[in-house]
């Protein structure tokens, strides 16, 4: 059975002290709860990854990077490699977020290289895919998802137990307050799982965690994660507010128990 994942994507927010304060409080609150079947992840900005990891201690809280270099090492000023993340014991990294695709012009091949670097270093990629509003309105949602999956996963083997998470994040729902309905989200997630089944077989497809992202908040998380192919959320804005993030964790705990 898949775990329920509550992942916060802080983007370029918070500072060192706010990060430590948040993660120390969260570690304490998580220790008071029954967290079997639940994974809590915070994607903090690079400079605070190690502090966040230290603040989580041995709680179930885990840290993700928000991006990683497509290169292994060398003269790439400003880049952070998957090996560096491994050396800090940061288990996850987001890749292919629509803000990186849009503002940093990342293409499918670059995202594939990032995914390879993470797998080489035994890190778990959280691959983001999703359509724009125009693409949805033109009926291209599945085509876009398929293309982004094909580009990122071309020639990638997962048969040896390597882990991968995929976040379906419709671009029109990110930071806009517009959430996909539970039906729309489930439909996209079912398409993604079906595609994975075609490429990797039923067993691997069943084990890949699929997250929904796009204006997820305490008021809508329950309905979304109750869907059969939605295994949790990648949460931006609402993950910055401690009480909201904890409320979403509590909803996920209830969902994890009922599965
Ligand atoms: P949002 O962001 O929850 O603020 O819409 C989600 C994301 O970009 O991962």
Short mmCIF file of C-alpha atoms and ligand atoms in Angstrom, two decimals:
data_model
loop_
_atom_site.label_atom_id
_atom_site.label_comp_id
_atom_site.label_asym_id
_atom_site.label_seq_id
_atom_site.Cartn_x
_atom_site.Cartn_y
_atom_site.Cartn_z
CA UNK A 1 0.00 0.00 0.00
CA UNK A 2 1.21 3.48 -0.83
CA UNK A 3 1.87 6.02 1.93
CA UNK A 4 0.03 9.32 2.09
CA UNK A 5 2.44 12.16 1.37
CA UNK A 6 2.08 15.70 2.67
CA UNK A 7 4.81 17.74 1.02
CA UNK A 8 5.30 21.48 1.42
CA UNK A 9 6.97 23.43 -1.37
CA UNK A 10 8.16 26.61 0.30
CA UNK A 11 9.56 28.11 -2.92
CA UNK A 12 11.62 31.27 -2.17
CA UNK A 13 10.13 31.97 1.25
CA UNK A 14 11.23 31.99 4.91
CA UNK A 15 14.69 32.52 6.40
CA UNK A 16 17.02 30.45 8.54
CA UNK A 17 15.32 31.08 11.90
CA UNK A 18 11.80 30.65 10.53
CA UNK A 19 12.86 27.36 8.95
CA UNK A 20 14.34 25.99 12.16
CA UNK A 21 11.38 27.19 14.22
CA UNK A 22 8.88 25.57 11.81
CA UNK A 23 10.70 22.25 11.60
CA UNK A 24 11.40 21.97 15.34
CA UNK A 25 7.72 22.62 16.09
CA UNK A 26 6.68 20.14 13.43
CA UNK A 27 9.02 17.44 14.75
CA UNK A 28 7.42 17.83 18.21
CA UNK A 29 3.89 17.79 16.82
CA UNK A 30 4.64 14.74 14.66
CA UNK A 31 6.02 12.86 17.65
CA UNK A 32 2.64 13.28 19.36
CA UNK A 33 0.77 11.69 16.45
CA UNK A 34 0.41 8.23 14.96
CA UNK A 35 2.15 8.65 11.68
CA UNK A 36 2.22 5.13 10.20
CA UNK A 37 1.47 5.26 6.51
CA UNK A 38 2.29 8.97 6.37
CA UNK A 39 5.29 10.87 5.01
CA UNK A 40 5.78 14.56 5.72
CA UNK A 41 8.20 16.44 3.49
CA UNK A 42 9.31 20.07 3.50
CA UNK A 43 11.04 21.43 0.38
CA UNK A 44 13.01 24.27 1.95
CA UNK A 45 15.31 26.67 0.08
CA UNK A 46 18.87 25.37 -0.49
CA UNK A 47 20.64 27.38 2.25
CA UNK A 48 18.32 25.94 4.91
CA UNK A 49 18.21 22.28 3.89
CA UNK A 50 20.73 21.14 6.45
CA UNK A 51 19.17 23.22 9.23
CA UNK A 52 15.74 21.81 8.39
CA UNK A 53 17.09 18.27 8.43
CA UNK A 54 18.76 18.87 11.80
CA UNK A 55 15.57 20.42 13.20
CA UNK A 56 13.50 17.41 12.13
CA UNK A 57 15.93 15.09 13.91
CA UNK A 58 14.64 11.53 13.93
CA UNK A 59 10.97 12.52 13.51
CA UNK A 60 9.15 11.40 10.37
CA UNK A 61 9.68 14.86 8.87
CA UNK A 62 11.92 14.79 5.83
CA UNK A 63 13.51 17.43 3.67
CA UNK A 64 13.46 17.96 -0.10
CA UNK A 65 15.40 20.28 -2.34
CA UNK A 66 13.31 22.34 -4.77
CA UNK A 67 15.57 21.63 -7.72
CA UNK A 68 18.88 20.00 -8.63
CA UNK A 69 21.51 20.46 -11.31
CA UNK A 70 21.37 18.44 -14.51
CA UNK A 71 25.17 18.20 -14.30
CA UNK A 72 27.30 15.88 -12.21
CA UNK A 73 29.92 18.37 -11.03
CA UNK A 74 32.26 21.05 -12.28
CA UNK A 75 32.22 24.62 -13.56
CA UNK A 76 28.51 25.40 -13.23
CA UNK A 77 28.34 28.51 -11.08
CA UNK A 78 25.33 28.58 -8.81
CA UNK A 79 24.31 24.97 -9.39
CA UNK A 80 23.77 22.34 -6.68
CA UNK A 81 24.38 18.70 -7.55
CA UNK A 82 22.50 15.56 -6.58
CA UNK A 83 25.73 14.31 -5.00
CA UNK A 84 25.76 17.37 -2.72
CA UNK A 85 22.18 16.61 -1.68
CA UNK A 86 23.20 13.01 -0.99
CA UNK A 87 26.13 14.18 1.12
CA UNK A 88 23.66 16.17 3.26
CA UNK A 89 21.32 13.17 3.39
CA UNK A 90 18.52 15.11 1.73
CA UNK A 91 16.33 12.27 0.42
CA UNK A 92 14.15 14.10 -2.12
CA UNK A 93 14.26 16.78 -4.78
CA UNK A 94 11.50 18.40 -6.76
CA UNK A 95 12.26 18.62 -10.49
CA UNK A 96 10.37 20.06 -13.45
CA UNK A 97 8.23 22.46 -11.45
CA UNK A 98 6.22 24.64 -13.81
CA UNK A 99 7.92 27.76 -12.40
CA UNK A 100 11.28 26.31 -13.47
CA UNK A 101 9.88 25.29 -16.87
CA UNK A 102 8.36 28.75 -17.36
CA UNK A 103 10.87 31.19 -15.80
CA UNK A 104 14.06 29.21 -16.36
CA UNK A 105 13.09 27.67 -19.68
CA UNK A 106 13.82 24.13 -18.56
CA UNK A 107 13.01 21.59 -21.22
CA UNK A 108 12.14 17.91 -21.09
CA UNK A 109 15.70 16.70 -21.74
CA UNK A 110 17.13 18.88 -18.98
CA UNK A 111 14.52 17.57 -16.57
CA UNK A 112 15.37 14.01 -17.63
CA UNK A 113 19.05 14.68 -16.87
CA UNK A 114 18.09 15.99 -13.42
CA UNK A 115 16.04 12.86 -12.82
CA UNK A 116 18.99 10.66 -13.84
CA UNK A 117 21.37 12.58 -11.53
CA UNK A 118 19.00 12.05 -8.61
CA UNK A 119 18.55 8.33 -9.27
CA UNK A 120 22.32 7.88 -9.67
CA UNK A 121 22.71 9.36 -6.21
CA UNK A 122 19.88 7.32 -4.71
CA UNK A 123 17.69 10.38 -4.18
CA UNK A 124 13.94 10.31 -4.85
CA UNK A 125 12.78 12.68 -7.61
CA UNK A 126 9.44 14.46 -7.21
CA UNK A 127 8.71 15.05 -10.88
CA UNK A 128 6.15 17.80 -11.56
CA UNK A 129 3.99 17.74 -14.67
CA UNK A 130 0.85 19.60 -15.66
CA UNK A 131 -1.02 21.50 -18.33
CA UNK A 132 -1.73 25.22 -18.74
CA UNK A 133 -5.28 26.58 -18.82
CA UNK A 134 -5.08 27.03 -22.59
CA UNK A 135 -3.99 23.43 -23.05
CA UNK A 136 -6.85 22.19 -20.84
CA UNK A 137 -9.37 24.30 -22.71
CA UNK A 138 -8.09 22.92 -26.00
CA UNK A 139 -8.58 19.36 -24.71
CA UNK A 140 -4.83 18.71 -24.66
CA UNK A 141 -4.42 17.77 -20.99
CA UNK A 142 -3.63 14.09 -21.50
CA UNK A 143 -1.40 14.82 -24.49
CA UNK A 144 0.65 17.30 -22.42
CA UNK A 145 0.94 14.89 -19.51
CA UNK A 146 2.01 12.10 -21.85
CA UNK A 147 4.64 14.28 -23.54
CA UNK A 148 6.07 15.47 -20.23
CA UNK A 149 6.18 11.89 -18.91
CA UNK A 150 7.80 10.58 -22.11
CA UNK A 151 10.42 13.34 -22.07
CA UNK A 152 11.36 12.96 -18.41
CA UNK A 153 11.26 9.16 -18.26
CA UNK A 154 12.72 8.21 -21.65
CA UNK A 155 15.00 5.18 -21.15
CA UNK A 156 14.67 5.40 -17.36
CA UNK A 157 14.49 1.99 -15.70
CA UNK A 158 12.60 1.68 -12.43
CA UNK A 159 12.61 -2.10 -12.26
CA UNK A 160 15.35 -2.23 -9.64
CA UNK A 161 13.20 -0.69 -6.92
CA UNK A 162 14.28 2.92 -7.51
CA UNK A 163 11.65 5.28 -6.17
CA UNK A 164 9.93 8.11 -8.00
CA UNK A 165 7.11 10.45 -7.05
CA UNK A 166 5.10 12.32 -9.64
CA UNK A 167 3.18 15.50 -8.83
CA UNK A 168 0.31 16.45 -11.10
CA UNK A 169 0.23 20.23 -10.89
CA UNK A 170 -2.12 21.93 -13.34
CA UNK A 171 -0.39 25.25 -14.03
CA UNK A 172 -3.69 27.13 -13.85
CA UNK A 173 -4.20 25.96 -10.27
CA UNK A 174 -0.79 26.91 -8.90
CA UNK A 175 -0.92 29.90 -6.58
CA UNK A 176 -4.20 31.01 -8.13
CA UNK A 177 -6.65 29.80 -5.48
CA UNK A 178 -8.30 27.71 -8.23
CA UNK A 179 -8.10 24.03 -7.34
CA UNK A 180 -8.82 21.23 -9.77
CA UNK A 181 -12.01 19.48 -8.69
CA UNK A 182 -11.49 16.09 -7.12
CA UNK A 183 -12.87 14.52 -10.33
CA UNK A 184 -10.56 16.50 -12.61
CA UNK A 185 -7.56 15.67 -10.43
CA UNK A 186 -8.47 11.97 -10.18
CA UNK A 187 -8.93 11.77 -13.95
CA UNK A 188 -5.43 13.16 -14.55
CA UNK A 189 -3.90 10.93 -11.88
CA UNK A 190 -5.61 7.85 -13.33
CA UNK A 191 -4.23 8.80 -16.75
CA UNK A 192 -0.72 9.12 -15.30
CA UNK A 193 -0.97 5.78 -13.50
CA UNK A 194 -2.29 4.16 -16.67
CA UNK A 195 0.65 5.55 -18.63
CA UNK A 196 3.08 4.25 -16.02
CA UNK A 197 1.40 0.85 -16.17
CA UNK A 198 1.90 0.77 -19.93
CA UNK A 199 5.59 1.63 -19.59
CA UNK A 200 6.60 -0.18 -16.41
CA UNK A 201 3.93 -2.77 -15.69
CA UNK A 202 1.17 -2.88 -13.09
CA UNK A 203 3.30 -3.58 -10.03
CA UNK A 204 5.67 -0.63 -10.45
CA UNK A 205 2.81 1.68 -11.47
CA UNK A 206 0.90 0.72 -8.32
CA UNK A 207 3.86 1.62 -6.14
CA UNK A 208 4.61 5.08 -7.56
CA UNK A 209 3.29 7.90 -5.39
CA UNK A 210 1.21 10.44 -7.28
CA UNK A 211 0.67 13.82 -5.61
CA UNK A 212 -1.72 16.60 -6.49
CA UNK A 213 -0.48 20.21 -6.40
CA UNK A 214 -2.28 23.48 -7.05
CA UNK A 215 -3.97 25.55 -4.34
CA UNK A 216 -4.32 22.60 -2.00
CA UNK A 217 -5.40 23.78 1.44
CA UNK A 218 -7.02 22.50 4.66
CA UNK A 219 -10.48 22.98 3.14
CA UNK A 220 -9.94 20.79 0.06
CA UNK A 221 -7.24 18.25 0.95
CA UNK A 222 -9.64 15.61 2.34
CA UNK A 223 -11.65 15.31 -0.86
CA UNK A 224 -8.55 15.24 -3.05
CA UNK A 225 -6.58 12.62 -1.14
CA UNK A 226 -9.67 10.41 -0.82
CA UNK A 227 -9.42 9.80 -4.59
CA UNK A 228 -8.03 6.35 -5.45
CA UNK A 229 -5.02 7.57 -7.45
CA UNK A 230 -4.12 10.65 -5.37
CA UNK A 231 -1.56 9.75 -2.74
CA UNK A 232 -1.06 13.17 -1.20
CA UNK A 233 -0.22 16.74 -2.02
CA UNK A 234 2.56 19.07 -3.03
CA UNK A 235 1.47 22.22 -1.29
CA UNK A 236 2.82 25.70 -1.92
CA UNK A 237 1.15 28.70 -0.29
CA UNK A 238 -0.71 26.79 2.43
CA UNK A 239 2.46 24.96 3.52
CA UNK A 240 3.99 28.24 4.68
CA UNK A 241 1.37 28.66 7.40
CA UNK A 242 2.21 26.31 10.25
CA UNK A 243 -1.35 25.74 11.47
CA UNK A 244 -2.58 25.04 7.94
CA UNK A 245 0.23 22.59 7.22
CA UNK A 246 -0.43 20.75 10.49
CA UNK A 247 -4.18 20.68 9.78
CA UNK A 248 -3.44 19.06 6.40
CA UNK A 249 -1.18 16.50 8.09
CA UNK A 250 -4.00 15.67 10.51
CA UNK A 251 -6.40 15.13 7.60
CA UNK A 252 -3.83 12.89 5.93
CA UNK A 253 -3.44 10.86 9.14
CA UNK A 254 -7.17 10.15 9.10
CA UNK A 255 -6.98 9.16 5.43
CA UNK A 256 -3.93 6.93 6.04
CA UNK A 257 -5.84 5.10 8.78
CA UNK A 258 -8.87 4.45 6.60
CA UNK A 259 -6.81 2.87 3.80
P1 LIG B 1 0.23 26.33 -4.48
O1 LIG B 1 1.61 25.79 -5.13
O2 LIG B 1 -0.19 25.31 -3.46
O3 LIG B 1 0.60 27.64 -3.86
O4 LIG B 1 -0.76 26.45 -5.59
C1 LIG B 1 1.80 24.43 -5.40
C2 LIG B 1 3.14 24.24 -6.06
O5 LIG B 1 3.56 25.10 -6.84
O6 LIG B 1 3.81 23.21 -5.83
#
